[in-house]
Amino acid sequence: MTLELDDLRVRTLGECRYDSPFAEMLASKRTSPHYVHEDDRVLVDDTVSVLLGRGVPIDRLPSLEAAGPRRKVYFDPATTNVGIVTCGGLCPGLNDVIRGIVQELTEHYHVAHIYGFRNGYAGLTEQHRERVVELDLHAVRDINNDGGTILGSSRGDQDPGEMVDTLVGLGIDVLFVIGGDGSMRGAMKLTKEIDSRGLDIAVVGVPKTIDNDLPFTDQSFGFQTAFAQATEFIASVFVESQAAENGVGIVKLMGRHSGFIACYAALSNNDADFVLIPEVPFVLDGPNGVLARVEDHVRRHGQVVLVVAEGAGQELLEEEGRTTDASGNTKLGDIGLFLKQKLTEHLTAVGLPPTVRYLDPSYAIRSVAANAYDSVYCVRLAHAAVHAGMAGRTDTVVVRWRRRFVHIPMSLITSHRNQVDPDGDLWMSVLEATGQPASFSA
Ligand SMILES: Nc1ncnc2c1ncn2[C@@H]1O[C@H](COP(=O)(O)OP(=O)(O)OP(=O)(O)O)[C@@H](O)[C@H]1O
Ligand SMILES: O=P(O)(O)OC[C@H]1O[C@](O)(CO)[C@@H](O)[C@@H]1O
Ligand SMILES: [Mg+2]
C-alpha cells in the first residue's frame, strides 16, 4: 500500500481553545524514548531500507500524530456529553475500555454526562433509544473483572440518519465506538451524516478484534488473552493424543481471514505439529498433502496435534449455500470437522485407525475477562481515545503502533486486513517450531 504523509493526517473539528486538565503536567514534557510530544510525530516505517526507499526528506516521511493529552482541548469539558457503544463480536477487554473511558472523563475532565448505548449500533436507533444508560464511576466500578461488555453488542445494519438523530437528541459531543472493521465502517457513515448536517460531533474509534486482523496496530487488545485461552485447549488435545494409539488432536480456533490466534497459541506451548491458517493454502491429497504428512508424523511419533484457524482451507469446502451473518460477513464452512473426517478416513485406510480428539473452543476464548497485560493495554487505549475526543479529533482511531500510542484516520483501519505474512518472521517461527513443510502442494 502506498502511503503519503497527507493520507495519515487525522481530522479535527477546530481550534482547541479550552484549558486541558493536563496542561500543567504537560508544560515541561519533551519527546523521549518513553513519551512523544503532542507536536511530534511517530514514523510509520522502522527499517533503514524502507525509509531510504521513500526518497523524501525526513519531515515528509509517512508519520502519525501522537496520542495523549493536549494542553488545550476543543470541547468545554463542563458542558460535554459523551456516548459509548460496543459493536461486533465479543473480545476480552471491552469492559476495561468502557471503564477506562468513563473514569478518565469523570475524574479528570469532569464532563457533564456519559451515555452508554445498549447492544451496539442498534441501541442508537429509534426503537431502542429509551434503553440508553447513564454511566458513572459506580456503574463501571469492577466491570473489568468480567468478560463481555456491560453495554451488550450486536451485528446488523442500522440507518445512520436515525442514529445521528439520537446523538442530537441527547446532545452528544463525542461518540466512542469500540468495534472491529464493520463498526469502523459504520462509524465513518455516522461521520458522513454528521458532516452533511454541519454538526459538531466527534467520532473516535477504539479498534477491537480478537483475530488481530486490523492494520496499523501492533496487536489488538484482547488478542493476547484470547490466544492464551486457546493454548489450554491445545494442551488438552496434546495430552489426550499422547495417551491414545494413533492419537490425533485437532483444535479449531477463531480467525476468519487471519491466522494470528492459531500461530500464537501454537507457538506458546509448542505442542502443535501442524498449523493451518487462511493465509497459507494447502492440499489434502498427494505425497506432499496434509493427509500424507500427518500419516508420516503418526507413523514416526504415534500421535499428532493440528491447530487450524476457522478460515483455513475454505477453498476445499463446498461453497454451495454459503450464507452471511447480519452484518454481511460470510459464514464459513467448518474446516475443523472436515479435517477430522478426512484424517479419520485416511488413517484408517492406511492401517493406522486413529483416536481423534477434536476441540472447537469457539466463544470460550473470547468471552473471558482480559488478562493483566490486556487490561493495561485497554486502559491506555481508553485514555488515548478520551484525549483524542476532547481535543476534537474525529473520524479518528487510536492505536498502538510500534509501541507508541497514535491517531490514525478511520479510513485506514478498514483499508486492508492485517494477515500473517507467509514470507514474514511469524510464519517462519511457526515452521521452525512445528517442523511442518513450508507448503503442502500437490
Ligand atoms: N459496511 C458497513 N457499513 C456500515 N455499517 C456497518 C458495515 N459493516 C458493519 N457495520 C455496522 O457495524 C456493526 C458491527 O459490524 P460487524 O458485525 O461486521 O462486526 P465488527 O465491528 O467488524 O467486529 P468483529 O468482526 O470483530 O466481530 C454492525 O452491527 C453494523 O451496524
Ligand atoms: O459472534 P459471531 O457472529 O458468532 O462471530 C464469530 C466471529 O467473530 C470473531 O470472533 C471476530 O470478532 C471471529 O473470529 C469469528 O469468526
Ligand atoms: Mg469484522
Short mmCIF file of C-alpha atoms and ligand atoms in Angstrom, two decimals:
data_model
loop_
_atom_site.label_atom_id
_atom_site.label_comp_id
_atom_site.label_asym_id
_atom_site.label_seq_id
_atom_site.Cartn_x
_atom_site.Cartn_y
_atom_site.Cartn_z
CA MET A 1 0.00 0.00 0.00
CA THR A 2 1.41 3.41 -0.99
CA LEU A 3 1.29 5.81 1.91
CA GLU A 4 1.76 9.54 1.71
CA LEU A 5 2.12 11.79 4.74
CA ASP A 6 -1.13 13.56 3.84
CA ASP A 7 -3.11 10.28 3.96
CA LEU A 8 -2.13 9.95 7.60
CA ARG A 9 -3.37 13.29 8.90
CA VAL A 10 -6.38 12.98 11.18
CA ARG A 11 -9.35 15.32 11.07
CA THR A 12 -10.01 17.81 13.79
CA LEU A 13 -13.21 19.75 14.41
CA GLY A 14 -11.41 23.04 15.01
CA GLU A 15 -9.05 25.02 17.18
CA CYS A 16 -8.54 23.83 20.75
CA ARG A 17 -9.42 26.80 22.95
CA TYR A 18 -10.29 25.37 26.36
CA ASP A 19 -7.74 24.66 29.06
CA SER A 20 -6.99 20.99 29.46
CA PRO A 21 -6.87 19.49 32.95
CA PHE A 22 -3.47 18.13 31.90
CA ALA A 23 -1.95 21.47 30.88
CA GLU A 24 0.27 21.80 33.92
CA MET A 25 1.51 18.22 33.78
CA LEU A 26 2.43 18.65 30.12
CA ALA A 27 4.20 22.01 30.41
CA SER A 28 7.72 20.65 30.74
CA LYS A 29 7.38 17.42 28.76
CA ARG A 30 9.58 16.75 25.76
CA THR A 31 9.83 13.80 23.37
CA SER A 32 11.87 10.98 24.91
CA PRO A 33 12.19 7.23 24.36
CA HIS A 34 9.07 6.92 26.53
CA TYR A 35 6.98 9.91 25.52
CA VAL A 36 6.03 11.66 22.29
CA HIS A 37 5.26 15.36 22.47
CA GLU A 38 1.90 16.38 21.03
CA ASP A 39 3.61 18.35 18.26
CA ASP A 40 5.90 15.48 17.33
CA ARG A 41 5.02 12.56 15.05
CA VAL A 42 5.75 8.83 15.04
CA LEU A 43 7.27 7.25 11.94
CA VAL A 44 5.25 4.57 10.17
CA ASP A 45 8.26 2.64 8.89
CA ASP A 46 11.06 1.24 11.00
CA THR A 47 13.72 -0.07 8.66
CA VAL A 48 16.54 1.85 7.05
CA SER A 49 15.88 0.34 3.63
CA VAL A 50 12.22 1.35 3.57
CA LEU A 51 12.93 4.84 4.88
CA LEU A 52 15.65 5.35 2.29
CA GLY A 53 13.36 3.92 -0.38
CA ARG A 54 10.76 6.60 0.32
CA GLY A 55 13.19 9.11 -1.14
CA VAL A 56 11.69 12.12 0.68
CA PRO A 57 13.05 14.47 3.36
CA ILE A 58 12.56 13.35 6.98
CA ASP A 59 9.68 15.73 7.61
CA ARG A 60 7.81 14.29 4.58
CA LEU A 61 8.17 10.65 5.67
CA PRO A 62 4.87 8.90 6.46
CA SER A 63 4.22 9.60 10.13
CA LEU A 64 1.38 9.54 12.65
CA GLU A 65 0.09 12.05 15.17
CA ALA A 66 0.98 11.13 18.73
CA ALA A 67 -1.94 10.25 21.01
CA GLY A 68 -2.19 11.56 24.56
CA PRO A 69 -3.41 14.57 26.49
CA ARG A 70 -3.24 18.04 24.92
CA ARG A 71 -2.50 21.37 26.61
CA LYS A 72 -5.75 22.76 25.18
CA VAL A 73 -8.95 20.92 24.24
CA TYR A 74 -11.71 21.58 21.73
CA PHE A 75 -14.76 20.81 23.86
CA ASP A 76 -15.59 22.69 27.04
CA PRO A 77 -15.43 19.75 29.50
CA ALA A 78 -18.12 21.14 31.81
CA THR A 79 -20.78 21.05 29.10
CA THR A 80 -19.58 18.00 27.16
CA ASN A 81 -21.83 14.97 26.69
CA VAL A 82 -20.31 11.68 25.64
CA GLY A 83 -21.65 8.41 24.20
CA ILE A 84 -20.09 4.95 24.19
CA VAL A 85 -21.06 1.97 22.04
CA THR A 86 -19.57 -1.53 21.65
CA CYS A 87 -20.31 -3.43 18.41
CA GLY A 88 -19.47 -6.72 16.71
CA GLY A 89 -18.18 -9.93 18.32
CA LEU A 90 -17.05 -10.05 21.92
CA CYS A 91 -13.43 -9.53 22.81
CA PRO A 92 -11.63 -9.67 26.17
CA GLY A 93 -11.12 -6.15 27.47
CA LEU A 94 -14.29 -4.44 26.23
CA ASN A 95 -15.30 -3.67 29.80
CA ASP A 96 -11.82 -2.39 30.60
CA VAL A 97 -12.04 0.08 27.73
CA ILE A 98 -15.52 1.27 28.79
CA ARG A 99 -14.32 1.63 32.38
CA GLY A 100 -11.16 3.49 31.35
CA ILE A 101 -13.15 5.95 29.23
CA VAL A 102 -15.68 6.63 31.98
CA GLN A 103 -13.03 7.03 34.68
CA GLU A 104 -10.90 9.40 32.61
CA LEU A 105 -13.86 11.55 31.58
CA THR A 106 -15.23 11.66 35.11
CA GLU A 107 -12.14 12.04 37.25
CA HIS A 108 -10.10 14.34 35.03
CA TYR A 109 -12.34 16.11 32.53
CA HIS A 110 -15.46 16.22 34.74
CA VAL A 111 -17.74 16.07 31.70
CA ALA A 112 -21.46 16.67 32.05
CA HIS A 113 -22.92 13.27 31.01
CA ILE A 114 -21.73 9.90 29.74
CA TYR A 115 -24.29 7.70 28.00
CA GLY A 116 -23.93 4.04 27.10
CA PHE A 117 -25.87 2.73 24.11
CA ARG A 118 -27.18 -0.81 24.51
CA ASN A 119 -26.43 -3.66 22.09
CA GLY A 120 -24.25 -1.97 19.53
CA TYR A 121 -25.48 0.46 16.93
CA ALA A 122 -28.97 -0.98 17.41
CA GLY A 123 -29.01 0.99 20.67
CA LEU A 124 -28.82 4.24 18.72
CA THR A 125 -31.88 3.51 16.63
CA GLU A 126 -35.27 4.99 17.35
CA GLN A 127 -36.63 1.66 18.54
CA HIS A 128 -34.06 1.32 21.35
CA ARG A 129 -33.41 4.92 22.31
CA GLU A 130 -35.11 4.58 25.68
CA ARG A 131 -32.62 1.84 26.64
CA VAL A 132 -29.69 4.25 26.86
CA VAL A 133 -27.95 4.14 30.26
CA GLU A 134 -26.08 6.86 32.07
CA LEU A 135 -22.58 5.75 33.06
CA ASP A 136 -20.73 6.92 36.14
CA LEU A 137 -17.91 5.64 38.35
CA HIS A 138 -20.28 3.44 40.27
CA ALA A 139 -21.65 1.80 37.11
CA VAL A 140 -18.18 0.78 35.93
CA ARG A 141 -16.52 0.09 39.29
CA ASP A 142 -15.48 -3.54 38.88
CA ILE A 143 -16.74 -4.40 35.40
CA ASN A 144 -13.18 -5.20 34.31
CA ASN A 145 -13.44 -8.44 36.27
CA ASP A 146 -15.99 -9.74 33.79
CA GLY A 147 -15.80 -10.79 30.17
CA GLY A 148 -18.20 -9.45 27.56
CA THR A 149 -19.44 -5.88 27.61
CA ILE A 150 -21.84 -4.31 30.10
CA LEU A 151 -23.36 -2.43 27.17
CA GLY A 152 -24.03 -5.54 25.08
CA SER A 153 -23.21 -5.75 21.40
CA SER A 154 -24.81 -6.70 18.09
CA ARG A 155 -24.30 -7.18 14.38
CA GLY A 156 -26.63 -5.99 11.62
CA ASP A 157 -27.39 -2.86 9.67
CA GLN A 158 -28.68 0.44 11.04
CA ASP A 159 -29.66 3.73 9.44
CA PRO A 160 -27.03 6.45 10.05
CA GLY A 161 -29.69 9.18 9.87
CA GLU A 162 -31.66 7.62 12.68
CA MET A 163 -28.51 7.15 14.76
CA VAL A 164 -27.41 10.75 14.32
CA ASP A 165 -30.91 11.87 15.38
CA THR A 166 -30.27 10.00 18.64
CA LEU A 167 -26.91 11.70 19.13
CA VAL A 168 -28.51 15.09 18.53
CA GLY A 169 -31.41 14.29 20.85
CA LEU A 170 -29.03 13.55 23.72
CA GLY A 171 -26.73 16.46 22.88
CA ILE A 172 -23.76 14.13 22.36
CA ASP A 173 -20.48 15.89 21.56
CA VAL A 174 -18.18 12.87 21.39
CA LEU A 175 -19.08 9.29 20.45
CA PHE A 176 -16.66 6.47 21.23
CA VAL A 177 -17.08 3.39 19.05
CA ILE A 178 -15.38 0.23 20.29
CA GLY A 179 -15.55 -2.31 17.48
CA GLY A 180 -13.99 -4.07 14.52
CA ASP A 181 -13.78 -3.29 10.83
CA GLY A 182 -17.57 -3.32 10.36
CA SER A 183 -18.04 -0.99 13.31
CA MET A 184 -15.47 1.42 11.91
CA ARG A 185 -17.25 1.38 8.54
CA GLY A 186 -20.43 2.18 10.44
CA ALA A 187 -18.64 4.98 12.32
CA MET A 188 -17.48 6.50 9.03
CA LYS A 189 -21.07 6.55 7.79
CA LEU A 190 -22.04 8.33 11.00
CA THR A 191 -19.32 10.94 10.46
CA LYS A 192 -20.51 11.47 6.91
CA GLU A 193 -24.05 12.06 8.14
CA ILE A 194 -22.77 14.36 10.91
CA ASP A 195 -20.81 16.36 8.33
CA SER A 196 -23.71 16.60 5.94
CA ARG A 197 -25.77 18.18 8.71
CA GLY A 198 -22.94 20.53 9.73
CA LEU A 199 -22.89 19.13 13.28
CA ASP A 200 -20.07 19.46 15.78
CA ILE A 201 -19.81 15.84 16.94
CA ALA A 202 -16.54 13.94 17.20
CA VAL A 203 -16.44 10.20 16.47
CA VAL A 204 -13.43 8.32 17.86
CA GLY A 205 -12.83 4.59 17.38
CA VAL A 206 -11.07 2.06 19.56
CA PRO A 207 -10.29 -0.94 17.31
CA LYS A 208 -11.40 -4.30 18.64
CA THR A 209 -10.71 -7.73 17.14
CA ILE A 210 -9.59 -10.95 18.72
CA ASP A 211 -8.49 -12.05 15.24
CA ASN A 212 -5.85 -9.28 15.27
CA ASP A 213 -6.87 -8.59 11.67
CA LEU A 214 -6.91 -4.79 11.75
CA PRO A 215 -3.93 -2.98 10.22
CA PHE A 216 -1.85 -0.17 11.75
CA THR A 217 -1.94 -1.63 15.21
CA ASP A 218 0.80 -3.69 16.86
CA GLN A 219 -1.64 -6.22 18.27
CA SER A 220 -5.26 -5.54 19.07
CA PHE A 221 -6.45 -5.58 22.68
CA GLY A 222 -7.85 -8.90 23.87
CA PHE A 223 -5.78 -10.85 21.38
CA GLN A 224 -3.24 -11.89 23.97
CA THR A 225 -5.93 -13.07 26.38
CA ALA A 226 -7.70 -14.95 23.59
CA PHE A 227 -4.67 -16.88 22.38
CA ALA A 228 -3.63 -17.63 25.97
CA GLN A 229 -7.06 -19.25 26.48
CA ALA A 230 -6.60 -21.18 23.26
CA THR A 231 -3.34 -22.72 24.47
CA GLU A 232 -5.25 -24.57 27.20
CA PHE A 233 -7.25 -26.43 24.57
CA ILE A 234 -4.15 -27.35 22.59
CA ALA A 235 -2.54 -28.68 25.76
CA SER A 236 -5.62 -30.84 26.40
CA VAL A 237 -5.67 -32.49 22.99
CA PHE A 238 -1.90 -32.99 23.21
CA VAL A 239 -2.28 -34.96 26.44
CA GLU A 240 -5.19 -36.93 25.01
CA SER A 241 -3.37 -37.70 21.77
CA GLN A 242 -0.30 -38.92 23.65
CA ALA A 243 -2.31 -41.38 25.70
CA ALA A 244 -4.12 -42.91 22.73
CA GLU A 245 -2.97 -45.23 19.98
CA ASN A 246 -2.57 -43.22 16.79
CA GLY A 247 -3.81 -40.22 18.76
CA VAL A 248 -4.88 -37.25 16.66
CA GLY A 249 -5.64 -33.96 18.40
CA ILE A 250 -7.32 -31.19 16.43
CA VAL A 251 -8.15 -27.73 17.74
CA LYS A 252 -10.10 -25.26 15.62
CA LEU A 253 -9.61 -21.65 16.61
CA MET A 254 -11.25 -18.37 15.62
CA GLY A 255 -9.68 -16.36 12.83
CA ARG A 256 -11.82 -15.77 9.77
CA HIS A 257 -9.21 -14.34 7.48
CA SER A 258 -6.14 -14.14 9.67
CA GLY A 259 -4.40 -16.97 11.47
CA PHE A 260 -2.75 -15.00 14.26
CA ILE A 261 -4.59 -16.75 17.09
CA ALA A 262 -3.66 -20.16 15.67
CA CYS A 263 0.01 -19.17 15.21
CA TYR A 264 0.47 -17.60 18.64
CA ALA A 265 -1.45 -20.29 20.51
CA ALA A 266 0.55 -22.98 18.72
CA LEU A 267 3.87 -21.26 19.41
CA SER A 268 3.00 -20.65 23.03
CA ASN A 269 3.27 -24.24 24.26
CA ASN A 270 4.82 -25.70 21.15
CA ASP A 271 2.67 -28.86 21.22
CA ALA A 272 1.32 -28.43 17.70
CA ASP A 273 2.80 -30.39 14.81
CA PHE A 274 0.76 -28.68 12.11
CA VAL A 275 -0.73 -25.20 11.98
CA LEU A 276 -3.16 -24.42 9.17
CA ILE A 277 -4.16 -20.82 8.53
CA PRO A 278 -6.17 -18.94 5.87
CA GLU A 279 -3.10 -17.16 4.53
CA VAL A 280 -1.31 -20.39 3.54
CA PRO A 281 -3.43 -22.59 1.23
CA PHE A 282 -2.94 -26.34 1.42
CA VAL A 283 -3.98 -29.52 -0.38
CA LEU A 284 -5.04 -32.73 1.32
CA ASP A 285 -4.01 -35.33 -1.22
CA GLY A 286 -0.73 -36.35 -2.84
CA PRO A 287 2.66 -37.18 -1.32
CA ASN A 288 3.07 -33.63 -0.06
CA GLY A 289 -0.51 -33.06 1.02
CA VAL A 290 -1.69 -32.71 4.61
CA LEU A 291 -3.03 -36.30 4.83
CA ALA A 292 0.27 -37.91 3.83
CA ARG A 293 2.27 -35.59 6.08
CA VAL A 294 0.07 -36.30 9.07
CA GLU A 295 0.25 -40.03 8.35
CA ASP A 296 4.03 -39.83 8.28
CA HIS A 297 4.03 -37.99 11.61
CA VAL A 298 1.75 -40.57 13.23
CA ARG A 299 3.94 -43.41 11.94
CA ARG A 300 7.05 -41.80 13.41
CA HIS A 301 5.66 -40.43 16.69
CA GLY A 302 2.48 -42.37 17.36
CA GLN A 303 0.45 -39.21 17.67
CA VAL A 304 -0.09 -35.75 16.14
CA VAL A 305 -1.62 -32.37 17.02
CA LEU A 306 -3.11 -30.00 14.46
CA VAL A 307 -4.19 -26.41 15.11
CA VAL A 308 -6.46 -24.99 12.46
CA ALA A 309 -7.81 -21.46 12.07
CA GLU A 310 -11.50 -21.42 11.18
CA GLY A 311 -10.85 -19.60 7.90
CA ALA A 312 -8.16 -22.05 6.72
CA GLY A 313 -8.71 -24.28 3.71
CA GLN A 314 -12.08 -22.77 2.83
CA GLU A 315 -11.31 -23.45 -0.83
CA LEU A 316 -11.57 -27.18 -0.04
CA LEU A 317 -15.12 -26.92 1.26
CA GLU A 318 -18.42 -26.76 -0.60
CA GLU A 319 -19.34 -23.15 -1.23
CA GLU A 320 -22.91 -24.02 -2.06
CA GLY A 321 -25.43 -22.38 0.21
CA ARG A 322 -22.79 -20.24 1.94
CA THR A 323 -24.67 -17.50 3.80
CA THR A 324 -23.77 -14.25 5.52
CA ASP A 325 -24.39 -13.04 9.05
CA ALA A 326 -26.49 -9.97 9.88
CA SER A 327 -23.55 -7.66 9.17
CA GLY A 328 -22.78 -9.24 5.80
CA ASN A 329 -19.78 -11.29 6.96
CA THR A 330 -19.58 -14.60 5.09
CA LYS A 331 -20.34 -17.62 7.26
CA LEU A 332 -17.51 -20.09 6.91
CA GLY A 333 -17.57 -23.81 6.25
CA ASP A 334 -16.41 -26.00 9.13
CA ILE A 335 -12.81 -26.85 8.30
CA GLY A 336 -12.30 -28.50 11.70
CA LEU A 337 -14.96 -31.16 11.25
CA PHE A 338 -13.91 -31.61 7.62
CA LEU A 339 -10.31 -32.34 8.64
CA LYS A 340 -11.47 -34.65 11.40
CA GLN A 341 -13.45 -36.69 8.89
CA LYS A 342 -10.74 -36.73 6.20
CA LEU A 343 -7.97 -37.68 8.64
CA THR A 344 -10.07 -40.42 10.20
CA GLU A 345 -10.83 -41.91 6.76
CA HIS A 346 -7.24 -41.64 5.56
CA LEU A 347 -5.53 -43.02 8.66
CA THR A 348 -7.99 -45.89 8.87
CA ALA A 349 -7.39 -46.70 5.19
CA VAL A 350 -3.61 -46.86 5.67
CA GLY A 351 -3.86 -49.14 8.70
CA LEU A 352 -3.48 -46.55 11.44
CA PRO A 353 -7.03 -46.31 12.82
CA PRO A 354 -6.87 -43.13 14.87
CA THR A 355 -8.32 -41.97 18.17
CA VAL A 356 -9.35 -38.44 17.30
CA ARG A 357 -9.80 -35.72 19.94
CA TYR A 358 -11.42 -32.71 18.37
CA LEU A 359 -11.99 -29.41 20.21
CA ASP A 360 -13.64 -26.25 18.92
CA PRO A 361 -13.30 -23.82 21.83
CA SER A 362 -15.12 -21.20 19.77
CA TYR A 363 -16.54 -18.48 22.07
CA ALA A 364 -14.63 -19.81 25.08
CA ILE A 365 -11.52 -17.90 24.05
CA ARG A 366 -13.17 -14.52 23.57
CA SER A 367 -15.80 -14.34 26.30
CA VAL A 368 -13.36 -14.20 29.21
CA ALA A 369 -12.10 -11.17 31.13
CA ALA A 370 -8.88 -9.60 29.88
CA ASN A 371 -5.62 -10.76 31.42
CA ALA A 372 -3.42 -8.26 33.25
CA TYR A 373 -1.44 -7.35 30.15
CA ASP A 374 -4.54 -6.69 28.06
CA SER A 375 -6.14 -4.73 30.91
CA VAL A 376 -3.22 -2.34 30.96
CA TYR A 377 -3.37 -2.02 27.20
CA CYS A 378 -7.13 -1.35 27.31
CA VAL A 379 -6.95 1.37 29.92
CA ARG A 380 -4.19 3.13 27.99
CA LEU A 381 -6.20 2.95 24.77
CA ALA A 382 -9.20 4.30 26.67
CA HIS A 383 -7.20 7.27 27.95
CA ALA A 384 -5.84 7.95 24.46
CA ALA A 385 -9.36 7.83 23.00
CA VAL A 386 -10.68 10.30 25.59
CA HIS A 387 -7.85 12.75 24.95
CA ALA A 388 -8.42 12.49 21.19
CA GLY A 389 -12.15 13.10 21.52
CA MET A 390 -11.80 16.02 23.92
CA ALA A 391 -9.25 17.57 21.54
CA GLY A 392 -11.85 17.43 18.75
CA ARG A 393 -10.28 14.65 16.72
CA THR A 394 -12.91 12.93 14.62
CA ASP A 395 -13.08 10.15 12.03
CA THR A 396 -10.06 9.02 14.03
CA VAL A 397 -8.95 5.78 15.62
CA VAL A 398 -6.48 5.38 18.49
CA VAL A 399 -3.96 2.57 18.08
CA ARG A 400 -0.59 1.46 19.36
CA TRP A 401 1.94 1.41 16.59
CA ARG A 402 5.48 0.24 17.26
CA ARG A 403 4.75 0.65 20.98
CA ARG A 404 3.66 4.30 20.71
CA PHE A 405 0.02 5.35 21.04
CA VAL A 406 -1.01 7.31 17.95
CA HIS A 407 -4.00 8.62 15.99
CA ILE A 408 -4.85 7.34 12.54
CA PRO A 409 -7.63 8.29 10.12
CA MET A 410 -10.53 5.84 10.44
CA SER A 411 -10.45 5.03 6.73
CA LEU A 412 -7.01 3.45 7.15
CA ILE A 413 -8.14 0.88 9.69
CA THR A 414 -10.57 -0.52 7.12
CA SER A 415 -8.24 -0.08 4.15
CA HIS A 416 -6.95 -3.64 4.27
CA ARG A 417 -6.66 -6.65 6.55
CA ASN A 418 -3.78 -7.47 8.81
CA GLN A 419 -2.75 -11.02 7.94
CA VAL A 420 0.04 -13.43 8.73
CA ASP A 421 2.66 -12.91 6.05
CA PRO A 422 3.75 -16.30 4.67
CA ASP A 423 7.11 -14.64 3.98
CA GLY A 424 7.29 -12.97 7.37
CA ASP A 425 9.08 -13.94 10.53
CA LEU A 426 5.98 -15.07 12.48
CA TRP A 427 5.19 -17.80 9.96
CA MET A 428 8.88 -18.68 9.88
CA SER A 429 8.74 -19.19 13.66
CA VAL A 430 5.73 -21.46 13.23
CA LEU A 431 7.55 -23.53 10.61
CA GLU A 432 10.60 -23.73 12.86
CA ALA A 433 8.60 -24.74 15.92
CA THR A 434 6.36 -27.32 14.24
CA GLY A 435 8.73 -28.70 11.64
CA GLN A 436 5.87 -28.77 9.15
CA PRO A 437 6.71 -28.23 5.47
CA ALA A 438 6.65 -24.69 4.12
CA SER A 439 3.90 -25.73 1.73
CA PHE A 440 1.53 -28.63 1.21
CA SER A 441 1.48 -28.66 -2.56
CA ALA A 442 0.20 -31.44 -4.77
N1 LIG B 1 -20.20 -1.82 5.65
C1 LIG B 1 -20.80 -1.29 6.70
N2 LIG B 1 -21.35 -0.06 6.64
C2 LIG B 1 -21.94 0.48 7.72
N3 LIG B 1 -22.04 -0.12 8.92
C3 LIG B 1 -21.54 -1.34 9.04
C4 LIG B 1 -20.88 -2.00 7.95
N4 LIG B 1 -20.48 -3.21 8.37
C5 LIG B 1 -20.86 -3.29 9.67
N5 LIG B 1 -21.47 -2.18 10.07
C6 LIG B 1 -22.01 -1.90 11.40
O1 LIG B 1 -21.07 -2.27 12.39
C7 LIG B 1 -21.63 -3.23 13.30
C8 LIG B 1 -20.60 -4.28 13.62
O2 LIG B 1 -20.10 -4.87 12.41
P1 LIG B 1 -19.65 -6.40 12.35
O3 LIG B 1 -20.76 -7.24 12.84
O4 LIG B 1 -19.14 -6.64 10.99
O5 LIG B 1 -18.53 -6.51 13.45
P2 LIG B 1 -17.09 -5.85 13.52
O6 LIG B 1 -17.19 -4.48 14.04
O7 LIG B 1 -16.42 -6.00 12.21
O8 LIG B 1 -16.42 -6.73 14.63
P3 LIG B 1 -15.88 -8.25 14.51
O9 LIG B 1 -15.87 -8.64 13.09
O10 LIG B 1 -14.53 -8.23 15.11
O11 LIG B 1 -16.80 -9.03 15.34
C9 LIG B 1 -22.88 -3.78 12.60
O12 LIG B 1 -23.89 -4.01 13.53
C10 LIG B 1 -23.28 -2.65 11.67
O13 LIG B 1 -24.14 -1.76 12.33
O1 LIG B 2 -20.09 -13.72 17.08
P1 LIG B 2 -20.32 -14.46 15.83
O2 LIG B 2 -21.30 -13.72 14.97
O3 LIG B 2 -20.61 -15.88 16.02
O4 LIG B 2 -18.97 -14.35 15.02
C1 LIG B 2 -17.83 -15.11 15.22
C2 LIG B 2 -16.69 -14.39 14.57
O5 LIG B 2 -16.36 -13.25 15.29
C3 LIG B 2 -14.97 -13.19 15.52
O6 LIG B 2 -14.74 -13.59 16.84
C4 LIG B 2 -14.44 -11.79 15.27
O7 LIG B 2 -14.96 -10.94 16.22
C5 LIG B 2 -14.37 -14.19 14.54
O8 LIG B 2 -13.16 -14.72 14.96
C6 LIG B 2 -15.47 -15.20 14.47
O9 LIG B 2 -15.47 -15.86 13.23
MG MG B 3 -15.41 -7.67 11.33
#
